[in-house]
XYZ file of C-alpha atoms in Angstrom:
326
model
C 170.731 195.185 -187.946
C 169.684 198.693 -186.970
C 168.813 201.172 -189.722
C 167.339 204.637 -190.091
C 164.430 204.194 -192.489
C 162.779 207.006 -194.434
C 159.057 206.258 -194.043
C 157.381 209.292 -195.608
C 157.550 213.058 -195.820
C 159.483 214.355 -192.794
C 159.224 210.941 -191.149
C 162.050 208.591 -190.135
C 162.066 205.507 -187.952
C 164.934 203.585 -186.387
C 164.117 199.986 -187.307
C 165.536 196.477 -187.106
C 166.009 195.238 -190.687
C 167.691 192.307 -192.379
C 171.439 192.502 -192.865
C 172.222 192.829 -196.602
C 173.268 189.786 -198.594
C 176.767 189.893 -200.052
C 177.027 188.917 -203.718
C 180.046 188.035 -205.818
C 182.505 190.890 -206.126
C 181.005 192.633 -203.109
C 182.051 193.060 -199.488
C 180.086 193.592 -196.310
C 181.038 196.904 -194.690
C 180.368 197.602 -191.032
C 179.423 201.300 -191.260
C 181.154 203.477 -188.695
C 180.203 206.913 -190.044
C 177.503 208.073 -192.471
C 176.937 211.712 -193.413
C 173.623 213.448 -194.122
C 173.588 214.931 -197.632
C 171.397 217.600 -199.186
C 169.863 214.922 -201.398
C 168.810 213.042 -198.256
C 167.090 216.239 -197.149
C 165.321 216.494 -200.525
C 163.937 212.987 -200.005
C 162.978 213.785 -196.412
C 160.966 216.764 -197.634
C 159.254 214.694 -200.334
C 161.022 216.498 -203.177
C 162.819 213.517 -204.728
C 160.773 210.985 -206.669
C 163.925 208.880 -207.109
C 163.877 208.049 -203.407
C 160.396 206.772 -202.504
C 159.556 205.568 -198.993
C 160.251 203.193 -197.384
C 163.971 203.397 -198.022
C 167.295 203.462 -196.200
C 168.953 206.706 -197.257
C 172.587 207.754 -196.888
C 175.503 207.518 -199.314
C 178.420 209.298 -197.599
C 180.005 206.558 -195.537
C 183.091 204.784 -194.275
C 183.603 201.635 -192.264
C 185.401 198.316 -191.869
C 185.026 195.267 -194.102
C 183.799 192.142 -192.318
C 184.580 188.759 -193.856
C 186.041 187.774 -197.195
C 189.487 188.394 -198.629
C 189.546 192.009 -197.434
C 188.412 191.329 -193.874
C 189.446 194.114 -191.517
C 190.230 196.735 -194.156
C 189.206 200.282 -193.271
C 187.466 201.769 -196.300
C 185.569 204.762 -197.574
C 182.777 204.176 -200.070
C 182.346 205.553 -203.567
C 178.551 205.224 -203.747
C 178.245 205.818 -207.507
C 177.471 202.573 -209.339
C 177.739 202.499 -213.136
C 177.456 199.906 -215.898
C 181.179 199.823 -216.676
C 180.655 199.156 -220.392
C 179.109 202.261 -222.021
C 181.149 204.951 -223.769
C 181.071 207.207 -220.698
C 182.340 204.446 -218.412
C 185.022 203.319 -220.860
C 186.364 206.874 -221.016
C 186.437 207.355 -217.244
C 183.275 209.454 -217.027
C 181.186 207.009 -215.018
C 179.221 209.935 -213.599
C 177.618 210.362 -217.038
C 176.703 206.692 -217.448
C 173.048 206.477 -218.572
C 172.506 203.618 -216.102
C 174.307 205.250 -213.175
C 172.832 205.103 -209.719
C 173.863 205.998 -206.222
C 173.182 203.820 -203.231
C 170.075 205.062 -201.403
C 168.093 204.886 -204.636
C 165.984 201.777 -205.305
C 166.911 199.003 -205.671
C 170.036 199.952 -203.680
C 169.559 200.633 -199.983
C 171.742 203.291 -198.394
C 174.265 203.652 -195.602
C 172.132 204.883 -192.675
C 172.510 201.390 -191.268
C 174.968 199.232 -189.388
C 175.960 197.283 -192.502
C 176.102 197.847 -196.246
C 177.029 195.497 -199.103
C 179.123 197.258 -201.734
C 181.132 196.436 -204.856
C 184.800 195.907 -204.073
C 185.832 198.319 -206.832
C 183.972 201.095 -204.985
C 185.847 200.611 -201.702
C 188.935 202.786 -201.158
C 191.447 201.711 -198.525
C 191.816 204.246 -195.706
C 195.217 204.571 -193.973
C 195.306 203.896 -190.250
C 196.152 207.518 -189.397
C 192.902 208.829 -190.946
C 189.765 208.615 -188.746
C 186.832 206.975 -190.495
C 184.674 209.955 -189.518
C 186.866 212.088 -191.788
C 187.066 209.420 -194.496
C 183.250 209.521 -194.663
C 183.586 213.070 -196.028
C 185.185 211.719 -199.221
C 181.914 211.711 -201.162
C 180.881 215.368 -200.676
C 184.508 216.433 -200.993
C 184.750 214.539 -204.303
C 181.644 216.319 -205.620
C 183.372 219.636 -205.029
C 186.781 218.425 -206.204
C 185.204 217.433 -209.539
C 183.371 220.749 -209.931
C 186.470 222.779 -209.119
C 188.596 220.767 -211.554
C 186.151 221.436 -214.383
C 185.827 225.111 -213.466
C 189.557 225.747 -213.350
C 190.075 224.045 -216.715
C 187.545 226.483 -218.238
C 188.977 229.581 -216.533
C 190.524 231.906 -219.127
C 194.092 233.025 -218.290
C 192.996 236.665 -218.635
C 190.364 236.395 -215.902
C 191.244 237.046 -212.264
C 192.011 233.999 -210.148
C 189.397 234.866 -207.549
C 186.535 232.661 -206.471
C 183.169 233.104 -204.788
C 181.376 230.089 -203.371
C 177.641 230.527 -202.845
C 176.595 228.443 -199.850
C 178.592 227.442 -196.771
C 177.234 223.929 -196.324
C 179.380 220.855 -196.838
C 179.573 221.177 -200.633
C 180.351 224.893 -200.506
C 182.984 224.514 -197.812
C 184.427 221.519 -199.661
C 184.587 223.621 -202.841
C 186.592 226.293 -201.059
C 189.015 223.643 -199.768
C 189.290 222.058 -203.211
C 189.951 225.446 -204.838
C 192.845 226.051 -202.487
C 194.178 222.505 -202.843
C 194.106 222.946 -206.627
C 195.987 226.229 -206.535
C 193.475 229.082 -206.240
C 193.856 230.835 -202.900
C 191.635 233.926 -203.138
C 188.358 232.314 -202.068
C 185.261 233.828 -200.450
C 182.253 231.931 -199.128
C 178.846 233.636 -199.099
C 176.584 232.116 -196.434
C 173.344 233.880 -195.357
C 172.682 231.782 -192.242
C 174.123 233.718 -189.314
C 174.905 230.673 -187.163
C 176.633 228.804 -189.975
C 178.553 231.896 -191.080
C 179.818 232.378 -187.525
C 180.778 228.692 -187.377
C 182.778 229.025 -190.597
C 184.494 232.189 -189.411
C 185.469 230.585 -186.094
C 186.331 227.079 -187.262
C 187.757 227.508 -190.762
C 190.355 229.630 -192.503
C 187.863 230.664 -195.181
C 186.297 234.132 -195.118
C 182.500 234.183 -195.125
C 180.646 237.323 -196.292
C 177.213 238.082 -197.710
C 176.966 237.891 -201.499
C 176.168 241.012 -203.484
C 179.358 242.988 -204.104
C 182.383 242.620 -206.319
C 183.021 240.260 -209.202
C 184.917 237.009 -209.362
C 186.683 234.939 -211.983
C 184.894 231.791 -210.886
C 181.580 231.523 -209.040
C 180.514 228.163 -207.627
C 176.814 227.780 -206.879
C 176.661 225.098 -204.207
C 172.981 225.812 -203.501
C 171.186 225.791 -206.846
C 168.210 228.094 -206.295
C 166.953 230.762 -208.680
C 168.262 233.433 -206.300
C 171.774 231.953 -206.176
C 171.855 231.523 -209.947
C 170.864 235.179 -210.301
C 173.672 236.127 -207.930
C 176.136 233.974 -209.874
C 175.064 235.624 -213.133
C 175.692 239.074 -211.680
C 178.909 238.317 -209.798
C 180.881 236.435 -212.465
C 183.471 238.594 -214.203
C 183.285 239.137 -217.949
C 184.894 235.999 -219.372
C 184.439 234.253 -216.032
C 183.000 230.864 -215.142
C 179.890 229.786 -213.236
C 180.093 226.242 -211.877
C 176.668 224.917 -210.904
C 176.620 222.123 -208.328
C 173.506 222.615 -206.202
C 170.163 221.019 -207.031
C 167.899 223.098 -204.840
C 165.528 224.331 -207.551
C 165.050 223.312 -211.180
C 164.580 226.590 -213.034
C 165.029 230.345 -212.987
C 167.684 232.862 -212.073
C 170.243 232.850 -214.883
C 170.756 236.164 -216.662
C 171.285 234.673 -220.106
C 171.649 238.101 -221.749
C 174.503 239.178 -219.470
C 176.156 235.759 -219.708
C 176.022 235.965 -223.511
C 177.223 239.558 -223.841
C 179.998 239.055 -221.258
C 180.966 235.564 -222.442
C 180.393 233.952 -219.061
C 180.817 230.189 -219.196
C 178.239 228.034 -217.403
C 179.200 224.496 -216.355
C 176.791 222.016 -214.844
C 178.545 219.365 -212.758
C 177.323 216.090 -211.288
C 179.072 213.896 -208.725
C 182.613 212.857 -209.792
C 184.623 210.482 -211.915
C 186.382 207.482 -210.326
C 189.675 209.361 -210.716
C 188.219 212.433 -208.998
C 187.141 210.232 -206.109
C 190.606 208.674 -205.822
C 192.296 212.080 -206.058
C 190.008 213.430 -203.347
C 190.833 210.520 -201.062
C 194.543 211.109 -201.626
C 194.074 214.781 -200.709
C 192.223 213.786 -197.532
C 194.911 211.306 -196.575
C 197.859 213.688 -197.113
C 196.158 216.637 -195.408
C 195.798 218.823 -198.505
C 192.147 219.501 -197.644
C 192.860 220.618 -194.095
C 191.865 219.203 -190.736
C 188.299 218.353 -191.822
C 187.097 218.898 -188.276
C 183.910 220.803 -189.128
C 181.328 218.002 -188.872
C 178.881 217.460 -186.035
C 178.632 213.850 -184.836
C 175.457 212.172 -183.627
C 174.138 208.661 -183.111
C 171.946 206.946 -185.686
C 169.198 206.900 -183.053
C 169.297 210.692 -183.153
C 168.830 210.641 -186.925
C 165.169 211.751 -186.941
C 165.996 214.734 -184.732
C 169.068 215.537 -186.839
C 166.905 215.839 -189.949
C 164.379 217.958 -188.066
C 167.164 220.251 -186.851
C 168.516 220.602 -190.375
C 165.006 221.341 -191.608
C 164.596 224.168 -189.094
C 168.014 225.693 -189.802
C 169.217 225.013 -186.266
C 172.475 223.286 -187.290
C 175.538 225.512 -187.606
C 177.974 222.806 -188.706
C 178.204 222.178 -192.471
C 177.761 218.417 -191.982
C 176.125 215.969 -189.570
C 177.666 212.491 -189.456
C 175.717 209.631 -187.901
C 177.266 206.699 -186.010
C 175.151 203.509 -186.278
C 176.840 201.984 -183.221
C 176.713 204.874 -180.736
């Protein structure tokens, strides 16, 4: 089968590799759409020791099952694999399982390929009226759905129901959609890239403005750099909530003194629970998250150039989705 293989820092190759073997309790999925995630970019830049070369990256995918009892089912993939037996898993918090892993981390190859073997429990049936290219957005949308759910639970009733999302990439845009789907309508996206900001203003209902003014009841950092954490610290209302999703930079930025004196809650969030993933899929399928027409589509063969374009900041769309069969 054809696969996009990460071969070293800023180096990809389109290669012919063996089709994955299908074990008990697994299905073979013919991948029809696979999105490029920020974590894939971290690996591409050599910033992720968890993803050493050579490796097939990609974990945001949807496709059609080939063979077995579920032959022909259209599915989207929950790429988070957990042990199923620890306290976290038994209480529905698989994202905190100490043995958790996501496909595209050894020993699990990823979804930038024509086929992927995946546990049946991680495959969510997609209705016929939903394009698989949109179903492939379930994973990044679930990340934001989970973060928004946690943030809204922590939001004090006395704090304004206003939200600022730092970063207009897929996770930031998804957070704005999840906020609205979960009942908070006053949402602003701050995106510094001119091309992406213009794309958001033209293609989406969300308002995109530079960060730096006003205060908000909830601030979602979908970037995760020292500068965005500093902005979140300054822009959260007294008694407000900072929800940290991005993993751009490990340290720096938080104004701990202001957060302490103003009782600002900080929540770190990681991926999603199985229920969050199912709830996100339901919201995709019933249209609660909008048209989801903001991705750019390319062939898998164009994968190396897609990563280079993302690296240079030349991509306005919040998401690039690759088609292994184009």
